[in-house]
């Protein structure tokens, strides 16, 4: 049975970078919106007469906690959904949503290293997972959170991720920039995970972001000798 459609209310909106915003949605009809870190919700936005052309799915960026969820959304040029969210939604606006959905979730037992590889707002499910691991002190191996974007002004949750790196044993936060020189890593995400997993250590690879990155990463990780069952992905069209 699919999850029912519920009415949510936007309770807070904050600009995160020049083209991304954080949206908090409360679902008043439930005390607890139960989901697994890594899952997503589908919003039914008033942008088209046909239902399936109104639906937009976004990974939940917050860990399970009460009946409010956070989404982080990038404004897409020519995107009807994000145009509505950025130009018409305000605190108090209601929205129909369905969820949670998806199987992009942590393994029941984290007995291998985790590689969280993302571009853009693809960091959202990993932020949810990391806060969940920290809060519940989930036993884990090494965690490599590799985030690729163009410039420093495009980095999402930078200070928060640095703080999580200090608080979660074995977490390595590695932002990398493709279009700007800075004190951190430069280039694309692929070189980083290939370097870190060069010894073919047992690992789960979680990929979230744009299709081109995911397709290339899946191919490269398989060529490194990792089986398909250890490569998990959630892509943006």
mmCIF file of C-alpha atoms in Angstrom:
data_model
loop_
_atom_site.group_PDB
_atom_site.id
_atom_site.type_symbol
_atom_site.label_atom_id
_atom_site.label_comp_id
_atom_site.label_asym_id
_atom_site.label_seq_id
_atom_site.Cartn_x
_atom_site.Cartn_y
_atom_site.Cartn_z
ATOM 1 C CA UNK A 1 0.000 0.000 0.000
ATOM 2 C CA UNK A 2 1.427 3.410 -0.923
ATOM 3 C CA UNK A 3 1.584 5.987 1.821
ATOM 4 C CA UNK A 4 -1.450 8.327 1.936
ATOM 5 C CA UNK A 5 -1.369 11.935 0.786
ATOM 6 C CA UNK A 6 -1.201 14.266 3.783
ATOM 7 C CA UNK A 7 -1.418 18.028 4.174
ATOM 8 C CA UNK A 8 1.798 19.727 5.190
ATOM 9 C CA UNK A 9 2.457 23.342 6.138
ATOM 10 C CA UNK A 10 5.629 25.296 5.368
ATOM 11 C CA UNK A 11 6.799 26.589 8.752
ATOM 12 C CA UNK A 12 10.219 28.031 7.902
ATOM 13 C CA UNK A 13 12.207 28.941 4.773
ATOM 14 C CA UNK A 14 15.881 29.933 4.678
ATOM 15 C CA UNK A 15 18.265 30.787 1.862
ATOM 16 C CA UNK A 16 21.214 28.360 2.063
ATOM 17 C CA UNK A 17 23.258 29.422 -0.986
ATOM 18 C CA UNK A 18 22.619 31.822 -3.870
ATOM 19 C CA UNK A 19 20.345 29.264 -5.592
ATOM 20 C CA UNK A 20 19.276 26.810 -2.886
ATOM 21 C CA UNK A 21 16.779 27.118 -0.042
ATOM 22 C CA UNK A 22 15.929 25.072 2.997
ATOM 23 C CA UNK A 23 12.221 24.402 3.491
ATOM 24 C CA UNK A 24 10.724 23.053 6.721
ATOM 25 C CA UNK A 25 7.350 21.307 6.393
ATOM 26 C CA UNK A 26 5.221 20.269 9.357
ATOM 27 C CA UNK A 27 2.672 17.463 8.981
ATOM 28 C CA UNK A 28 0.155 18.383 11.723
ATOM 29 C CA UNK A 29 -2.075 15.297 11.407
ATOM 30 C CA UNK A 30 0.678 13.012 12.763
ATOM 31 C CA UNK A 31 2.671 13.377 15.965
ATOM 32 C CA UNK A 32 5.609 11.553 14.438
ATOM 33 C CA UNK A 33 6.412 11.455 10.725
ATOM 34 C CA UNK A 34 8.167 8.088 10.660
ATOM 35 C CA UNK A 35 10.801 7.480 7.998
ATOM 36 C CA UNK A 36 14.239 5.965 7.497
ATOM 37 C CA UNK A 37 17.146 8.336 6.834
ATOM 38 C CA UNK A 38 17.701 8.420 3.067
ATOM 39 C CA UNK A 39 14.026 8.263 2.095
ATOM 40 C CA UNK A 40 12.164 10.968 0.162
ATOM 41 C CA UNK A 41 8.748 12.613 -0.033
ATOM 42 C CA UNK A 42 6.702 13.577 -3.095
ATOM 43 C CA UNK A 43 5.047 16.991 -3.184
ATOM 44 C CA UNK A 44 1.879 17.632 -5.213
ATOM 45 C CA UNK A 45 2.392 21.195 -6.450
ATOM 46 C CA UNK A 46 -0.333 23.287 -8.145
ATOM 47 C CA UNK A 47 1.610 23.651 -11.410
ATOM 48 C CA UNK A 48 -0.327 21.458 -13.874
ATOM 49 C CA UNK A 49 -3.782 19.989 -14.464
ATOM 50 C CA UNK A 50 -2.438 16.440 -14.741
ATOM 51 C CA UNK A 51 -1.580 14.934 -11.361
ATOM 52 C CA UNK A 52 1.600 13.131 -12.377
ATOM 53 C CA UNK A 53 2.966 16.345 -13.911
ATOM 54 C CA UNK A 54 2.544 18.111 -10.567
ATOM 55 C CA UNK A 55 4.597 15.657 -8.552
ATOM 56 C CA UNK A 56 8.143 16.481 -7.460
ATOM 57 C CA UNK A 57 10.220 14.241 -5.186
ATOM 58 C CA UNK A 58 12.877 15.450 -2.739
ATOM 59 C CA UNK A 59 15.136 13.592 -0.311
ATOM 60 C CA UNK A 60 14.514 14.421 3.339
ATOM 61 C CA UNK A 61 17.520 16.345 4.658
ATOM 62 C CA UNK A 62 16.627 16.072 8.354
ATOM 63 C CA UNK A 63 16.759 13.008 10.615
ATOM 64 C CA UNK A 64 13.516 11.503 11.985
ATOM 65 C CA UNK A 65 12.377 13.749 14.822
ATOM 66 C CA UNK A 66 8.755 14.738 15.399
ATOM 67 C CA UNK A 67 6.394 15.776 12.622
ATOM 68 C CA UNK A 68 8.556 18.335 10.798
ATOM 69 C CA UNK A 69 10.907 17.526 7.915
ATOM 70 C CA UNK A 70 13.494 19.641 6.129
ATOM 71 C CA UNK A 71 14.066 19.690 2.363
ATOM 72 C CA UNK A 72 16.951 21.464 0.604
ATOM 73 C CA UNK A 73 16.036 22.466 -2.951
ATOM 74 C CA UNK A 74 17.974 24.057 -5.808
ATOM 75 C CA UNK A 75 16.260 26.496 -8.159
ATOM 76 C CA UNK A 76 16.277 24.874 -11.604
ATOM 77 C CA UNK A 77 16.271 27.144 -14.623
ATOM 78 C CA UNK A 78 12.941 26.604 -16.377
ATOM 79 C CA UNK A 79 11.772 24.191 -13.653
ATOM 80 C CA UNK A 80 8.060 24.639 -12.971
ATOM 81 C CA UNK A 81 8.257 22.933 -9.569
ATOM 82 C CA UNK A 82 11.134 24.922 -8.165
ATOM 83 C CA UNK A 83 9.787 28.136 -9.713
ATOM 84 C CA UNK A 84 6.600 27.614 -7.673
ATOM 85 C CA UNK A 85 8.509 26.733 -4.496
ATOM 86 C CA UNK A 86 10.832 29.751 -4.748
ATOM 87 C CA UNK A 87 8.309 32.353 -5.922
ATOM 88 C CA UNK A 88 4.947 31.397 -4.431
ATOM 89 C CA UNK A 89 5.540 29.397 -1.251
ATOM 90 C CA UNK A 90 5.786 31.274 2.027
ATOM 91 C CA UNK A 91 5.475 30.413 5.705
ATOM 92 C CA UNK A 92 1.915 29.163 6.198
ATOM 93 C CA UNK A 93 1.475 27.805 2.649
ATOM 94 C CA UNK A 94 -0.083 24.319 2.613
ATOM 95 C CA UNK A 95 1.149 21.489 0.402
ATOM 96 C CA UNK A 96 0.005 17.944 -0.284
ATOM 97 C CA UNK A 97 2.745 15.392 0.257
ATOM 98 C CA UNK A 98 3.165 11.632 0.217
ATOM 99 C CA UNK A 99 5.816 9.547 1.864
ATOM 100 C CA UNK A 100 8.105 8.338 3.051
ATOM 101 C CA UNK A 101 9.262 6.491 -0.059
ATOM 102 C CA UNK A 102 12.453 4.860 -1.262
ATOM 103 C CA UNK A 103 14.963 2.171 -0.336
ATOM 104 C CA UNK A 104 18.074 4.382 -0.352
ATOM 105 C CA UNK A 105 18.707 3.632 3.320
ATOM 106 C CA UNK A 106 21.480 2.481 5.631
ATOM 107 C CA UNK A 107 22.256 -1.242 5.941
ATOM 108 C CA UNK A 108 20.787 -2.860 9.086
ATOM 109 C CA UNK A 109 24.342 -3.467 10.352
ATOM 110 C CA UNK A 110 27.140 -1.129 9.242
ATOM 111 C CA UNK A 111 29.959 -3.657 9.051
ATOM 112 C CA UNK A 112 31.698 -2.080 6.035
ATOM 113 C CA UNK A 113 33.049 1.381 5.352
ATOM 114 C CA UNK A 114 30.510 3.833 3.960
ATOM 115 C CA UNK A 115 31.218 6.108 1.004
ATOM 116 C CA UNK A 116 28.609 8.880 0.761
ATOM 117 C CA UNK A 117 29.196 10.483 -2.655
ATOM 118 C CA UNK A 118 27.069 13.459 -3.677
ATOM 119 C CA UNK A 119 26.804 16.500 -5.883
ATOM 120 C CA UNK A 120 24.604 19.521 -5.191
ATOM 121 C CA UNK A 121 21.514 18.883 -3.081
ATOM 122 C CA UNK A 122 22.365 15.172 -3.228
ATOM 123 C CA UNK A 123 23.963 15.706 0.172
ATOM 124 C CA UNK A 124 20.449 15.817 1.723
ATOM 125 C CA UNK A 125 19.987 12.090 2.496
ATOM 126 C CA UNK A 126 23.540 11.841 3.852
ATOM 127 C CA UNK A 127 22.941 14.728 6.239
ATOM 128 C CA UNK A 128 19.887 12.827 7.518
ATOM 129 C CA UNK A 129 21.898 9.610 7.892
ATOM 130 C CA UNK A 130 24.807 11.257 9.685
ATOM 131 C CA UNK A 131 22.623 13.008 12.245
ATOM 132 C CA UNK A 132 20.798 9.710 12.823
ATOM 133 C CA UNK A 133 24.082 7.808 13.321
ATOM 134 C CA UNK A 134 25.270 10.478 15.769
ATOM 135 C CA UNK A 135 22.021 10.724 17.765
ATOM 136 C CA UNK A 136 21.578 6.967 18.166
ATOM 137 C CA UNK A 137 25.302 6.180 18.402
ATOM 138 C CA UNK A 138 24.965 3.572 15.630
ATOM 139 C CA UNK A 139 28.071 1.362 15.483
ATOM 140 C CA UNK A 140 29.886 1.932 12.178
ATOM 141 C CA UNK A 141 33.170 1.677 10.336
ATOM 142 C CA UNK A 142 34.894 4.576 8.537
ATOM 143 C CA UNK A 143 32.554 7.014 6.749
ATOM 144 C CA UNK A 144 33.750 9.113 3.811
ATOM 145 C CA UNK A 145 31.348 11.941 2.917
ATOM 146 C CA UNK A 146 32.542 13.231 -0.469
ATOM 147 C CA UNK A 147 30.673 16.288 -1.731
ATOM 148 C CA UNK A 148 31.299 17.769 -5.161
ATOM 149 C CA UNK A 149 30.301 21.232 -6.324
ATOM 150 C CA UNK A 150 31.673 24.111 -8.382
ATOM 151 C CA UNK A 151 32.689 26.881 -5.980
ATOM 152 C CA UNK A 152 32.801 27.641 -2.263
ATOM 153 C CA UNK A 153 29.544 29.604 -2.428
ATOM 154 C CA UNK A 154 27.821 26.408 -3.636
ATOM 155 C CA UNK A 155 28.807 24.269 -0.630
ATOM 156 C CA UNK A 156 25.762 23.172 1.365
ATOM 157 C CA UNK A 157 25.845 22.747 5.167
ATOM 158 C CA UNK A 158 29.604 23.379 5.303
ATOM 159 C CA UNK A 159 29.969 24.425 8.955
ATOM 160 C CA UNK A 160 27.464 21.810 10.090
ATOM 161 C CA UNK A 161 29.293 19.029 8.253
ATOM 162 C CA UNK A 162 32.615 20.130 9.739
ATOM 163 C CA UNK A 163 30.992 19.965 13.175
ATOM 164 C CA UNK A 164 29.639 16.459 12.492
ATOM 165 C CA UNK A 165 33.130 15.414 11.411
ATOM 166 C CA UNK A 166 34.398 16.467 14.848
ATOM 167 C CA UNK A 167 31.565 14.667 16.654
ATOM 168 C CA UNK A 168 31.277 11.352 14.768
ATOM 169 C CA UNK A 169 34.287 9.041 15.172
ATOM 170 C CA UNK A 170 35.638 7.867 11.825
ATOM 171 C CA UNK A 171 33.772 10.446 9.733
ATOM 172 C CA UNK A 172 35.816 12.121 6.988
ATOM 173 C CA UNK A 173 34.077 15.084 5.327
ATOM 174 C CA UNK A 174 35.663 15.846 1.956
ATOM 175 C CA UNK A 175 34.169 18.689 -0.085
ATOM 176 C CA UNK A 176 35.814 19.131 -3.493
ATOM 177 C CA UNK A 177 35.493 22.045 -5.908
ATOM 178 C CA UNK A 178 35.627 21.712 -9.688
ATOM 179 C CA UNK A 179 35.744 25.408 -10.672
ATOM 180 C CA UNK A 180 37.633 27.233 -7.917
ATOM 181 C CA UNK A 181 40.944 26.998 -6.098
ATOM 182 C CA UNK A 182 40.809 26.848 -2.305
ATOM 183 C CA UNK A 183 42.524 25.179 0.639
ATOM 184 C CA UNK A 184 40.544 21.942 0.253
ATOM 185 C CA UNK A 185 40.325 19.255 -2.410
ATOM 186 C CA UNK A 186 39.869 20.231 -6.050
ATOM 187 C CA UNK A 187 38.540 18.329 -9.022
ATOM 188 C CA UNK A 188 35.743 15.798 -9.229
ATOM 189 C CA UNK A 189 34.461 13.259 -6.708
ATOM 190 C CA UNK A 190 35.618 10.217 -8.715
ATOM 191 C CA UNK A 191 39.337 10.691 -8.105
ATOM 192 C CA UNK A 192 38.731 10.894 -4.363
ATOM 193 C CA UNK A 193 36.814 7.648 -3.826
ATOM 194 C CA UNK A 194 39.142 5.817 -6.231
ATOM 195 C CA UNK A 195 42.092 6.972 -4.131
ATOM 196 C CA UNK A 196 40.451 6.152 -0.777
ATOM 197 C CA UNK A 197 39.224 2.714 -1.884
ATOM 198 C CA UNK A 198 42.357 1.798 -3.860
ATOM 199 C CA UNK A 199 42.998 -1.119 -1.472
ATOM 200 C CA UNK A 200 39.520 -2.543 -2.318
ATOM 201 C CA UNK A 201 38.457 -2.524 1.323
ATOM 202 C CA UNK A 202 34.912 -3.797 2.027
ATOM 203 C CA UNK A 203 32.541 -0.860 1.527
ATOM 204 C CA UNK A 204 29.057 0.329 0.669
ATOM 205 C CA UNK A 205 28.901 3.127 -1.908
ATOM 206 C CA UNK A 206 25.929 5.495 -1.737
ATOM 207 C CA UNK A 207 25.541 7.875 -4.679
ATOM 208 C CA UNK A 208 23.127 10.803 -4.821
ATOM 209 C CA UNK A 209 22.988 13.688 -7.281
ATOM 210 C CA UNK A 210 22.966 14.332 -10.981
ATOM 211 C CA UNK A 211 22.561 11.413 -13.415
ATOM 212 C CA UNK A 212 25.914 11.968 -15.179
ATOM 213 C CA UNK A 213 27.878 11.725 -11.911
ATOM 214 C CA UNK A 214 25.991 8.628 -10.800
ATOM 215 C CA UNK A 215 26.349 6.812 -14.113
ATOM 216 C CA UNK A 216 30.083 7.463 -14.175
ATOM 217 C CA UNK A 217 30.536 6.503 -10.513
ATOM 218 C CA UNK A 218 28.602 3.234 -10.900
ATOM 219 C CA UNK A 219 30.820 2.282 -13.818
ATOM 220 C CA UNK A 220 34.061 3.224 -12.095
ATOM 221 C CA UNK A 221 33.202 1.527 -8.795
ATOM 222 C CA UNK A 222 32.251 -1.680 -10.631
ATOM 223 C CA UNK A 223 35.554 -1.523 -12.534
ATOM 224 C CA UNK A 224 37.329 -1.308 -9.176
ATOM 225 C CA UNK A 225 35.908 -4.748 -8.412
ATOM 226 C CA UNK A 226 32.938 -3.936 -6.176
ATOM 227 C CA UNK A 227 29.757 -5.970 -6.656
ATOM 228 C CA UNK A 228 26.529 -4.255 -7.703
ATOM 229 C CA UNK A 229 24.832 -5.079 -4.381
ATOM 230 C CA UNK A 230 27.188 -2.650 -2.613
ATOM 231 C CA UNK A 231 26.460 0.274 -4.966
ATOM 232 C CA UNK A 232 23.304 2.179 -3.979
ATOM 233 C CA UNK A 233 22.043 5.260 -5.803
ATOM 234 C CA UNK A 234 19.358 7.940 -5.886
ATOM 235 C CA UNK A 235 19.438 10.164 -8.948
ATOM 236 C CA UNK A 236 18.002 13.494 -10.020
ATOM 237 C CA UNK A 237 16.564 13.862 -13.500
#
